[in-house]
Structures are given as C-alpha cells and as structure tokens.
Phi, psi and omega in degrees: 000136178293146177248155179291136174248146188233141171245128354280155177198182177298320180286329181229079186295153176295154174293156178293156174280150181224124178239134176223155176251101181288152175296160178302134178090350177278138185238146177289147178220153173267127180232131180306140177067015178238152174277344177182162177208152177230137181241138176285175178301134180277134174243122183309131178080006182236156178293135181271120178296149184203161170227125179251133182248124178234156172228131176230151183257136179230175177292159185300336182274359180285130184237180182298323179296323179297312181290326177299315178298320180295316179298313181298320179296317179296312183299326181291345180270353181293148182300129180057033185297134170238109181277125181259187186316143174224142178194153172284138178226162175248124177239119179050044175082005182240139177285134179229155169251126182245137177214136177240139179220148171247141181205172180254116176274135185301332182252328186263347180088212185283120182235156169251134175241126181244119185240132176232128180230146173217164178239147175241111181280129174239169182300318187252359184197166169242129176259131178260119177258126182230130172247120182239115179252144176219149180199171176299141179280128173201157184292326182237064186273115174294328178296317180294321177297323177295319178296315177304313182295318179298313180296319180297339179274352189297129173236123182244129183229000000 
C-alpha cells in the first residue's frame, strides 16, 4: 500500500534558511521561481537594482564546483558578456563561488550581474543557494556596492 509522503521530512528535507541584511531603502518583493527578492530604490526611467534569491535541489553528489561551472557557463552566454573576477570565498563560515559579469541587456542597456552560489549538503540531496544581483554597469556604482554588502551579509543554515 502506498504511504503518504510529507514535505518537509527526512525523505524530502526543508530548504535551508537564508538570512540577509538589505541596504537601507531596499524592499522585499515576490518574484516567480524565487524564494525571495530585494529591490533597491526605484528611480523613474532607470533600471532598479535587485537581488534575487533562489534555491534548487540536486542529487547528493552535486558540489560547489559543479554549480560554479554551471554559473560560469550561463554567464558566458549573455550578450556582449565580459566575465570579471571569480574566486572561491568564505562568507559567514560557508564556501561560496562568486562571479561578476557585465553584459548588454536588449532593453536595459549595460548591466552588471553579480552571482554568489553555495551548496548545502543534506543526506538525500544537495541544495544550491544562489543570490543574483543586477544593476546598471558603472565604474563607481553605489548599487553594486549595495549588492556586495547584501551578499556579504548572507547566512545560510
């Protein structure tokens, strides 16, 4: 006889908790397929800086190098993509893969996308936590600095 299965449970563990400290003026938003999103202050006629938080489930053998390769491959396909520094970093005791890219969005123009990913190993699965921030590209972007600070505050449990 089939038995009822429940989420969350041992067979289907809950997603990890994610805590971030948004910059002043940033507001939470609901975004499809995301567990959360934060938007910076809107300026009429300008691109709104944002950070979208997603969690996806993978097989238990999926690791940080696997997701790092996937992120890098995706970013390299963006129009006019210029991939900037990448490195493993530790944020609040957890290993992350960080990648920044500049690209041309067909409607918004030149944007910077900052992606940070980490994995949470569970007995039956690996959860991939991804924070993706985007803003107008500029050399001295306060929006990009706000995205850096938000990502640096991330605590995943």
